[in-house]
Every structure is written in structure tokens, then in C-alpha cells.
PDB file of C-alpha atoms in Angstrom:
ATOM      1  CA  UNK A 642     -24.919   7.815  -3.986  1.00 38.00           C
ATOM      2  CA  UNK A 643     -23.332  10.424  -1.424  1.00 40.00           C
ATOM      3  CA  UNK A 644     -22.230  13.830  -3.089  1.00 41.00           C
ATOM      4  CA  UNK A 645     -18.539  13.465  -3.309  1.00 48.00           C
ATOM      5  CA  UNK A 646     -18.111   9.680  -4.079  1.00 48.00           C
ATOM      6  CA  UNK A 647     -17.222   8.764  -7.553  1.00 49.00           C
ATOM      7  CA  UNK A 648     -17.756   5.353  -8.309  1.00 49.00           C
ATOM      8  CA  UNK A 649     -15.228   3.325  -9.578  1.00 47.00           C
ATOM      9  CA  UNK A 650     -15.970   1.025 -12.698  1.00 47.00           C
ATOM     10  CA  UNK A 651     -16.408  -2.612 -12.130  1.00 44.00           C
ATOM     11  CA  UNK A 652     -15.222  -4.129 -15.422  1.00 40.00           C
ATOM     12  CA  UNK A 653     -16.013  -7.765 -16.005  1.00 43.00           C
ATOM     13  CA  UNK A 654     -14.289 -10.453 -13.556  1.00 43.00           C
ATOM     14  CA  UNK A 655     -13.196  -7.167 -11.613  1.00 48.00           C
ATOM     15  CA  UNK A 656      -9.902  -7.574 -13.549  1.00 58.00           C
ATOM     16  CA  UNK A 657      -7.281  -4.309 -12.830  1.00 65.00           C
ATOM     17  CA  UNK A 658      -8.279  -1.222 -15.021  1.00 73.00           C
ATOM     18  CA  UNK A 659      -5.160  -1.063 -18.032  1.00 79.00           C
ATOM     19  CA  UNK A 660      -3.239   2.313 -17.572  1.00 76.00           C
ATOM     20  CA  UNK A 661      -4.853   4.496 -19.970  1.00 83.00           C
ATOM     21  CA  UNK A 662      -8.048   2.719 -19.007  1.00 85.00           C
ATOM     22  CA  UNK A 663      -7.397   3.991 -15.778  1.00 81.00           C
ATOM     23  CA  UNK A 664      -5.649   7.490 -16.360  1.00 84.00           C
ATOM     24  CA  UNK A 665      -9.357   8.326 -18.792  1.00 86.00           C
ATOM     25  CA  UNK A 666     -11.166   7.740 -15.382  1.00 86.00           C
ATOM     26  CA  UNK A 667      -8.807   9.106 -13.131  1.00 86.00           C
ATOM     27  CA  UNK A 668      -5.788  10.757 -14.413  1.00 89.00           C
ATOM     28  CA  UNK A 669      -2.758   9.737 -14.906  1.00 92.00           C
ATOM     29  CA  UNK A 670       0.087   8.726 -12.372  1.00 94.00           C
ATOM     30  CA  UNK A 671       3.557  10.250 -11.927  1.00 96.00           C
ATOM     31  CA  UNK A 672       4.562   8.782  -8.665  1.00 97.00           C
ATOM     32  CA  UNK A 673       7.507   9.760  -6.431  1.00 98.00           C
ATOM     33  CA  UNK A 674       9.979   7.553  -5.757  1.00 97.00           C
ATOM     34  CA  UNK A 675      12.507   6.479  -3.106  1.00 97.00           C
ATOM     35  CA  UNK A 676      14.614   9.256  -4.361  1.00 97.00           C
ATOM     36  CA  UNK A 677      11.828  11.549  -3.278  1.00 98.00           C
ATOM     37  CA  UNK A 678       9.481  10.161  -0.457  1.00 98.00           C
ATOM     38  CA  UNK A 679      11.615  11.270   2.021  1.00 97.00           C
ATOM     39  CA  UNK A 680      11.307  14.613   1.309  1.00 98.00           C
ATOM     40  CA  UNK A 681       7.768  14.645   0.956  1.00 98.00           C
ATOM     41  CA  UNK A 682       7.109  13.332   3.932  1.00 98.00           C
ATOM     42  CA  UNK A 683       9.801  15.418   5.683  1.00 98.00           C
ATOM     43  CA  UNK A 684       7.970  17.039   9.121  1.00 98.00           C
ATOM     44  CA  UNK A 685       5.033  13.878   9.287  1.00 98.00           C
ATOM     45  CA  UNK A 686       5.943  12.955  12.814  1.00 97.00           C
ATOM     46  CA  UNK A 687       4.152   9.143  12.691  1.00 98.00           C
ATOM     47  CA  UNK A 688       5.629   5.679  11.721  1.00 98.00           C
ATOM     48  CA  UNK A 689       5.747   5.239   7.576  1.00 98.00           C
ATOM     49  CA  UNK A 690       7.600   2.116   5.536  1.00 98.00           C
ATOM     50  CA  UNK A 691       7.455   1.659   1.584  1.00 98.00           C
ATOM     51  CA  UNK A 692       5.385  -1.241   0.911  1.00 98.00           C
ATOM     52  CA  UNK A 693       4.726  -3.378  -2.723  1.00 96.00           C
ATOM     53  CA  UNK A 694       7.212  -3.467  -5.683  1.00 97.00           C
ATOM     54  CA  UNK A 695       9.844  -1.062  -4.136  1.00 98.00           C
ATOM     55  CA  UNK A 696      10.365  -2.437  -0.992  1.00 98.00           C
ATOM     56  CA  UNK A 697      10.824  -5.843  -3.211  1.00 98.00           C
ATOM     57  CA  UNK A 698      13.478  -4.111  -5.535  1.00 97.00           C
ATOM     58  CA  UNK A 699      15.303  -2.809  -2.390  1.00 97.00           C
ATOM     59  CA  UNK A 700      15.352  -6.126  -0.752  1.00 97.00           C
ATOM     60  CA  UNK A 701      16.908  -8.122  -3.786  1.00 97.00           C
ATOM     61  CA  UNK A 702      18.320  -5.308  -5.752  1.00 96.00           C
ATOM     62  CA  UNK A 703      16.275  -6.847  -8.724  1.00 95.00           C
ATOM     63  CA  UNK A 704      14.875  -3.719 -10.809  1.00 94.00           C
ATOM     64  CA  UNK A 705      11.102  -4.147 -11.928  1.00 93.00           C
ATOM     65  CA  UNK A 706       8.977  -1.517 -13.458  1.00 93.00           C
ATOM     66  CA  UNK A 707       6.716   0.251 -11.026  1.00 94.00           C
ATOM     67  CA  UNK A 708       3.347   2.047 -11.525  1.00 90.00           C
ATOM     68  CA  UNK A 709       3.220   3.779  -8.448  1.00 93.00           C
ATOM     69  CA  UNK A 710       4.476   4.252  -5.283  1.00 96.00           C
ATOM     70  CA  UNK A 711       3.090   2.213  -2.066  1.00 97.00           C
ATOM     71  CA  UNK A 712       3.675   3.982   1.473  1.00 98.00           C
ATOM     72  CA  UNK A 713       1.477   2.603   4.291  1.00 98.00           C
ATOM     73  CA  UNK A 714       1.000   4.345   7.740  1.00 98.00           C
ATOM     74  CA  UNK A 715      -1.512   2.866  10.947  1.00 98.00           C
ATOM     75  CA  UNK A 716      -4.844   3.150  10.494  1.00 98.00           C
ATOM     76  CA  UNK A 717      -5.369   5.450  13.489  1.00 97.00           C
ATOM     77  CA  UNK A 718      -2.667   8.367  11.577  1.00 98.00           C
ATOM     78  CA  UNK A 719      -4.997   8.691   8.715  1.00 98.00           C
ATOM     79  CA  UNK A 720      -6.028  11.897   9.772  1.00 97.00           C
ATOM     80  CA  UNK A 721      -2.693  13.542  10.714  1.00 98.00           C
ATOM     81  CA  UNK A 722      -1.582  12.641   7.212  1.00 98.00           C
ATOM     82  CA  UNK A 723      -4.556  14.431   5.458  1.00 98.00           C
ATOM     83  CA  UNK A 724      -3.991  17.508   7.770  1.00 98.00           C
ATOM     84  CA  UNK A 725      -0.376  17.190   7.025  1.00 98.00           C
ATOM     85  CA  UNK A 726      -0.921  17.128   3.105  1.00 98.00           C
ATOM     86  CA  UNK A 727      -3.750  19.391   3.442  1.00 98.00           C
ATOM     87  CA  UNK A 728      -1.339  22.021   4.941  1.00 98.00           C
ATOM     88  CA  UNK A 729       1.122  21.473   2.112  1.00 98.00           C
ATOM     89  CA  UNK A 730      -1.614  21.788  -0.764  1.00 98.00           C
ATOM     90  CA  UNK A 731      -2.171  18.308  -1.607  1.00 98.00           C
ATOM     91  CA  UNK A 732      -5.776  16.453  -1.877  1.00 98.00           C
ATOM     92  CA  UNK A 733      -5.994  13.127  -0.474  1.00 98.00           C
ATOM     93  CA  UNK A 734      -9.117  10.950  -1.712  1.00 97.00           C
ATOM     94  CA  UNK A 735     -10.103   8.011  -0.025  1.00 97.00           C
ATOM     95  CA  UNK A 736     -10.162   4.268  -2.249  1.00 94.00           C
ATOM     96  CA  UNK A 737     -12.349   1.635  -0.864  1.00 93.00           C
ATOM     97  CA  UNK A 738     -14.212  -1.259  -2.009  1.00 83.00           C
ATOM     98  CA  UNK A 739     -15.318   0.043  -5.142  1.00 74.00           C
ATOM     99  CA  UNK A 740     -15.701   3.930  -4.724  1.00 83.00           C
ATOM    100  CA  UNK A 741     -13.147   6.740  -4.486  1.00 89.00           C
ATOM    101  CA  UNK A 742     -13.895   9.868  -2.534  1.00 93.00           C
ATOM    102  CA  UNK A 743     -12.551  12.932  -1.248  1.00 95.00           C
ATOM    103  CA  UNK A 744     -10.427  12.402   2.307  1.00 96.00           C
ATOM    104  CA  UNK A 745     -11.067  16.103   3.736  1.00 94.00           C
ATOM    105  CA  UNK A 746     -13.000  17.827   6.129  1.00 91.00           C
ATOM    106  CA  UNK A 747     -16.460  16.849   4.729  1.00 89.00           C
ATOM    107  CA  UNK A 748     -15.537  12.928   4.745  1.00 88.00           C
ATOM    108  CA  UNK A 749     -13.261  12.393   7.820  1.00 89.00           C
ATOM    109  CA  UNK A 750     -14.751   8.667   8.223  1.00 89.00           C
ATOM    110  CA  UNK A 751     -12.202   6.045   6.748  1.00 94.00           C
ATOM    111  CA  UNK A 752     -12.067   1.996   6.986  1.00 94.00           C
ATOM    112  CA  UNK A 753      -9.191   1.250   8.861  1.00 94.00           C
ATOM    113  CA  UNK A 754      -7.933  -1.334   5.797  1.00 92.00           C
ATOM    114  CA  UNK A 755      -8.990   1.360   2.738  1.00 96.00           C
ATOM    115  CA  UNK A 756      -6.675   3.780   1.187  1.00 97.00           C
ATOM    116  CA  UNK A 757      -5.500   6.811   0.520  1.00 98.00           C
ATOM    117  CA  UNK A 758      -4.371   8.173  -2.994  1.00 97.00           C
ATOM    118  CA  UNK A 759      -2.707  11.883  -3.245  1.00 98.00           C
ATOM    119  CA  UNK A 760      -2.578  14.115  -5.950  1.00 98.00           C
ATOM    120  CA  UNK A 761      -2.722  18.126  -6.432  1.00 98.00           C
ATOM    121  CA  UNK A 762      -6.115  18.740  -7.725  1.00 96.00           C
ATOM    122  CA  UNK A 763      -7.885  17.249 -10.087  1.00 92.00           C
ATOM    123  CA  UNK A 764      -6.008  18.469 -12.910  1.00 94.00           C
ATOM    124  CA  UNK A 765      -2.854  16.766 -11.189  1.00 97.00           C
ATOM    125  CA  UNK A 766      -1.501  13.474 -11.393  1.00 96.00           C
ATOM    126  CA  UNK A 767      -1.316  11.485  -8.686  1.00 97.00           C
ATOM    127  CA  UNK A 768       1.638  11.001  -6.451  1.00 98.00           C
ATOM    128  CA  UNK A 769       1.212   8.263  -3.751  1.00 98.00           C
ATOM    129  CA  UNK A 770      -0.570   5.795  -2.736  1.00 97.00           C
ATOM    130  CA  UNK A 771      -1.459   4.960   1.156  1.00 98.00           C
ATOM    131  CA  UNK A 772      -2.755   1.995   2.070  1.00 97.00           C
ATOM    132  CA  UNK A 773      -3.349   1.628   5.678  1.00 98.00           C
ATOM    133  CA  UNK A 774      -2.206  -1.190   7.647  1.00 98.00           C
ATOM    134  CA  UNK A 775      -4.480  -1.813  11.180  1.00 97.00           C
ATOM    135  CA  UNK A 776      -2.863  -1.802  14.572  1.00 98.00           C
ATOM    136  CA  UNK A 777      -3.909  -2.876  17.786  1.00 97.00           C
ATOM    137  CA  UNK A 778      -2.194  -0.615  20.086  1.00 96.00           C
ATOM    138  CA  UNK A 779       1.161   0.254  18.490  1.00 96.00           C
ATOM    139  CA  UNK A 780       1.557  -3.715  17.278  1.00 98.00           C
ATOM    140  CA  UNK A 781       1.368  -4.086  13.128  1.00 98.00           C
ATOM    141  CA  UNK A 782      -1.576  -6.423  12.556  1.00 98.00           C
ATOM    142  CA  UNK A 783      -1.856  -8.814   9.148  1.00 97.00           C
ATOM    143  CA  UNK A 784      -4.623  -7.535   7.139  1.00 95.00           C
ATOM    144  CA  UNK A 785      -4.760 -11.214   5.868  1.00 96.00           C
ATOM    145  CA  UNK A 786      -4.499 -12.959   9.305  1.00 96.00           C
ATOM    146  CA  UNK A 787      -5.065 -10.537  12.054  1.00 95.00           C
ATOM    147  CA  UNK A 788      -4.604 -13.118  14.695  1.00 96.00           C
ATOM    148  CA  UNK A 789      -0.804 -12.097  13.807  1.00 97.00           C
ATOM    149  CA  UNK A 790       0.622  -8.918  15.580  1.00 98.00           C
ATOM    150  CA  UNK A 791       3.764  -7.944  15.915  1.00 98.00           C
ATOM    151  CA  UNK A 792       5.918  -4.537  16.615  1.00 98.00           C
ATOM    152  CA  UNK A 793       6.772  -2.395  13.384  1.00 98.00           C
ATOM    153  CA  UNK A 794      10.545  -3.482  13.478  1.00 98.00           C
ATOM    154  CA  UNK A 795       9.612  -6.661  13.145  1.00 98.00           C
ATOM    155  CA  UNK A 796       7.601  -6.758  10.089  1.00 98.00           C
ATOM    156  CA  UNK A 797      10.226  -3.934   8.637  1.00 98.00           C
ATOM    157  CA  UNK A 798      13.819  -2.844   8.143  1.00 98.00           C
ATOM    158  CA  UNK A 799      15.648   0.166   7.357  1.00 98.00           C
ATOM    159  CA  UNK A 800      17.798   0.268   4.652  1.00 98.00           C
ATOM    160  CA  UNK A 801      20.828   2.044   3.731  1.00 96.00           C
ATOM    161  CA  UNK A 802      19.312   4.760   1.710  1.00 96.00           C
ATOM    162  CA  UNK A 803      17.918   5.027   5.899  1.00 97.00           C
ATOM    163  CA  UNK A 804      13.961   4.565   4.922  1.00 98.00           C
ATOM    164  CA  UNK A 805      12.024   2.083   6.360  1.00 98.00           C
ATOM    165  CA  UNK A 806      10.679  -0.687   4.181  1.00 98.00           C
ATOM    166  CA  UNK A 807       8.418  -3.314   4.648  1.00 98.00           C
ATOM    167  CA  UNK A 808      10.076  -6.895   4.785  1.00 98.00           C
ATOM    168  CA  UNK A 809       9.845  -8.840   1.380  1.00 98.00           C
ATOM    169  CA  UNK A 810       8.053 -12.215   3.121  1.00 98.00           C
ATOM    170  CA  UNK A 811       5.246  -9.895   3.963  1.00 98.00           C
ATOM    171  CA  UNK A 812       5.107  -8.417   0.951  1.00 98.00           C
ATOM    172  CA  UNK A 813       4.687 -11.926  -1.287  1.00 98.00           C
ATOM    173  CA  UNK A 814       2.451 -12.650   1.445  1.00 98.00           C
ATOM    174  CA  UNK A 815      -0.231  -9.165   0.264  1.00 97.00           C
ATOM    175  CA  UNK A 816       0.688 -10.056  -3.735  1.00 96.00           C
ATOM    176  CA  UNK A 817      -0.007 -13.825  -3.075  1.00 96.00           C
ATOM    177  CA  UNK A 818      -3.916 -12.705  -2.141  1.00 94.00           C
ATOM    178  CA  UNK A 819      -4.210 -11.828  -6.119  1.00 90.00           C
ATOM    179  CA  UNK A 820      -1.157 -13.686  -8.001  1.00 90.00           C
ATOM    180  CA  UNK A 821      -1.344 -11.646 -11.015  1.00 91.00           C
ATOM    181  CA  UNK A 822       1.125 -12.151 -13.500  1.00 92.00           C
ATOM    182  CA  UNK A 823       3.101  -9.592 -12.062  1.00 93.00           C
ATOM    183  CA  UNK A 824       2.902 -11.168  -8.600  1.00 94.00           C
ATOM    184  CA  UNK A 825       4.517 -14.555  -9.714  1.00 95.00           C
ATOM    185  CA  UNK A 826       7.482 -12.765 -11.691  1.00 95.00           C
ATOM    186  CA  UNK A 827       8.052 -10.426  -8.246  1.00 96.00           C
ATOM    187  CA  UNK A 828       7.893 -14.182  -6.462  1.00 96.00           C
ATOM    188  CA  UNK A 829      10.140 -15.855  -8.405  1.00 95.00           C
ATOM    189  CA  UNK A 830      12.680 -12.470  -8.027  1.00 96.00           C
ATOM    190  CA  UNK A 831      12.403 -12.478  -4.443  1.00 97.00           C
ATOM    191  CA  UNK A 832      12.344 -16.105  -2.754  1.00 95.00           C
ATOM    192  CA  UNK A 833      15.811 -16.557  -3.712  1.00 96.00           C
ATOM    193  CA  UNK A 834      16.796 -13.884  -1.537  1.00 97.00           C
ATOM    194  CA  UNK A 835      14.835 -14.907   1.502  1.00 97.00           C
ATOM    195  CA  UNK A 836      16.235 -16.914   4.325  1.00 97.00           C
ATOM    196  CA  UNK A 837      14.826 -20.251   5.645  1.00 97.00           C
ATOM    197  CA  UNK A 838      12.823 -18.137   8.279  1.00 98.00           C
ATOM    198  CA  UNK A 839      11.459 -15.878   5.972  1.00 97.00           C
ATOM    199  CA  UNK A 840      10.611 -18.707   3.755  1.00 96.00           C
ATOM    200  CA  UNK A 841       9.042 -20.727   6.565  1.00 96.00           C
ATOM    201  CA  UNK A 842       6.683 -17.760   7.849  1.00 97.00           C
ATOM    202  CA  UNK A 843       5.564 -17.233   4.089  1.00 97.00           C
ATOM    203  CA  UNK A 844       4.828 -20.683   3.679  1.00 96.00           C
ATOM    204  CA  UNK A 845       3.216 -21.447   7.183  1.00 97.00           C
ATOM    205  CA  UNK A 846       1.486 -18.475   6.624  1.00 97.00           C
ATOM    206  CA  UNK A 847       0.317 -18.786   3.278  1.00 97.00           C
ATOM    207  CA  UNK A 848      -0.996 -22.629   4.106  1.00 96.00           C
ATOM    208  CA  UNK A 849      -2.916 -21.280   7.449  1.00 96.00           C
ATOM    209  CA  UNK A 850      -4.625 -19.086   4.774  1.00 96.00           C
ATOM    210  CA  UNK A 851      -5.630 -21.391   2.382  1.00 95.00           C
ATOM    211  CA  UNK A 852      -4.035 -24.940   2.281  1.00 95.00           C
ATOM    212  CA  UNK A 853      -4.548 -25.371  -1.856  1.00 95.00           C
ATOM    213  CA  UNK A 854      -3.182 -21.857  -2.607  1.00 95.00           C
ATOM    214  CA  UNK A 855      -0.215 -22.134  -5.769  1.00 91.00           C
ATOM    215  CA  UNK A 856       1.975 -20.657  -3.529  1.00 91.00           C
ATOM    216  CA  UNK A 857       1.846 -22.758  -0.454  1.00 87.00           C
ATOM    217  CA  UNK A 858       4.660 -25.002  -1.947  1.00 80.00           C
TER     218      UNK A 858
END
């Protein structure tokens, strides 16, 4: 094991850590929120859209709980974020496939589908979460099917609170790769809101992906 990576526990079945499972091995979270981002991110000069629950709740205007907040940027502005944050006094560690690590000058090396969490220090809570979403060129790819590409106002919208979010379809699509129980409540909340072409690239999408999935009905 590199100095710097701290591994992350693999309970059984590799089900989710509970919160104060989690906040014992990594602190707590106390996430910003669309009230907030905005200013946070004020002076990043690179594409960024709210991903997961929140862009969900924007979409329907359902309200759901929410344990963090999801912001994804291209793979390739990973490092103009962690010089951004750096500059501002925030740490940015680096999630992947069972580690977590420091994002800074020492480990500049990234997978362009990991993540990025953001905190303080380590006496902080964390703030934000950063998963990255691959490009090819300036076209969003799926992370789930990257024969699909398409331009970032495609696969988003901007709302009238005037930040970008990304659009609900796509988001079932990411939850339906896990269907927790959380996942089917956000489902049933949301495909009542989505039109007959959202509903159709979900489902021809979802059935491309794996034919005997729950969802592909």
C-alpha cells in the first residue's frame, strides 16, 4: 500500500457503509446545497451540473432527503478544480474502487470515471462530492454505455434558480446500475414527470444494458 492511500472497508456483499458507520471512518458530512454551490464554485471557469438526488428534486419538485451533494465536472478539469480548491483552502481526496487518497500535488494521477470528495482538513466535514463524467472531446460520454456521446446541453438543463442540472432520465439511468431502496422510491418520484422521449431513452437504454434488468419495463 502507497503512503497516502487509506483503504476503504469492504464490508460483506460490499453493501453501502450506514452513516455513522461511515462518519467513524471518515468523518462526517455537512454538504452544501443548491442554495450554496454556486457560490462555492464562483470563479471555476469549466462546465459543472448537479447530478443524483438534487437534480431529481429539481426536476419534479418532489423533496427527498439527501446525504450529500453530487456535482460532476469532465474528466480532463480534474486538475483545475483541485488547484482551484487548493487556492481557496480546501483538500480534495480522490475515491476509487475501493481506496480513498489525497488529490494534491503528490497524487496528480486520477481515473477518468473516479471521484473527488472535498472537505477542509481532516478535522472537517466534508462538503462535496465530484464524480467525474468522461468526455471525448467536449461531447458528455455515458459512463454506462460509452458508445453514447452527446453535447452537455443535451444531457442537461438549466433551471430557474440558473444552475445547470443533469437531466432526470440520465440520472435513473446511474441509480438503476445499483437499485437500492432508495433508487426505486427516487424512480417511482420521477417517471411520472418524464415525457415519452425521456421515457423511451431510459428504457431503450436500460434494455441495451441488460435486457432482464427490473427496470427495463
Amino acid at each position: 500500500m502507497s503512503p497516502g492511500h487509506v483503504p476503504l472497508p469492504q464490508p460483506e456483499s460490499a453493501r453501502p457503509l450506514p452513516p455513522e458507520e461511515f462518519a467513524r471512518w471518515y468523518g462526517p458530512w455537512d454538504p452544501l446545497t443548491p442554495d450554496s454551490i454556486a457560490g462555492f464554485l464562483e470563479g471555476f471557469d469549466r462546465p459543472w451540473w448537479i447530478v443524483g438526488g438534487w437534480a431529481l428534486e429539481n426536476a419534479t419538485g418532489v423533496s427527498r432527503s439527501h446525504e450529500d451533494m453530487d456535482v460532476s465536472i469532465a474528466h480532463h478539469d480534474a486538475e483545475a478544480l483541485r488547484v482551484f480548491l487548493a487556492e481557496r483552502g480546501w483538500t480534495t481526496w480522490n475515491a476509487d474502487s475501493g481506496w480513498l487518497r489525497p488529490f494534491d500535488e503528490r497524487f496528480r494521477e486520477i481515473r477518468s470515471d473516479s471521484g473527488i470528495w472535498v472537505r477542509a482538513d481532516a478535522r472537517s466535514p466534508w462538503v462535496l462530492d465530484v464524480p467525474l463524467t468522461r468526455f471525448n472531446g467536449d461531447r458528455w460520454t455515458n459512463k454506462r454505455l460509452p458508445s453514447q456521446e452527446y453535447d452537455l446541453d443535451e444531457v442537461t438543463w438549466v433551471a430557474e434558480d440558473a444552475l445547470r442540472y443533469l437531466n432526470p432520465e440520465v440520472v435513473l439511468l446511474m441509480k438503476a446500475a445499483q437499485v437500492r431502496d432508495k433508487d426505486i422510491v427516487d424512480a417511482e418520484a420521477t417517471l411520472g414527470f418524464l415525457d415519452e422521449r425521456q421515457r423511451a431513452w431510459l428504457r431503450g437504454t436500460i434494455v441495451h444494458l441488460d435486457p432482464t434488468h427490473p427496470w427495463a419495463a
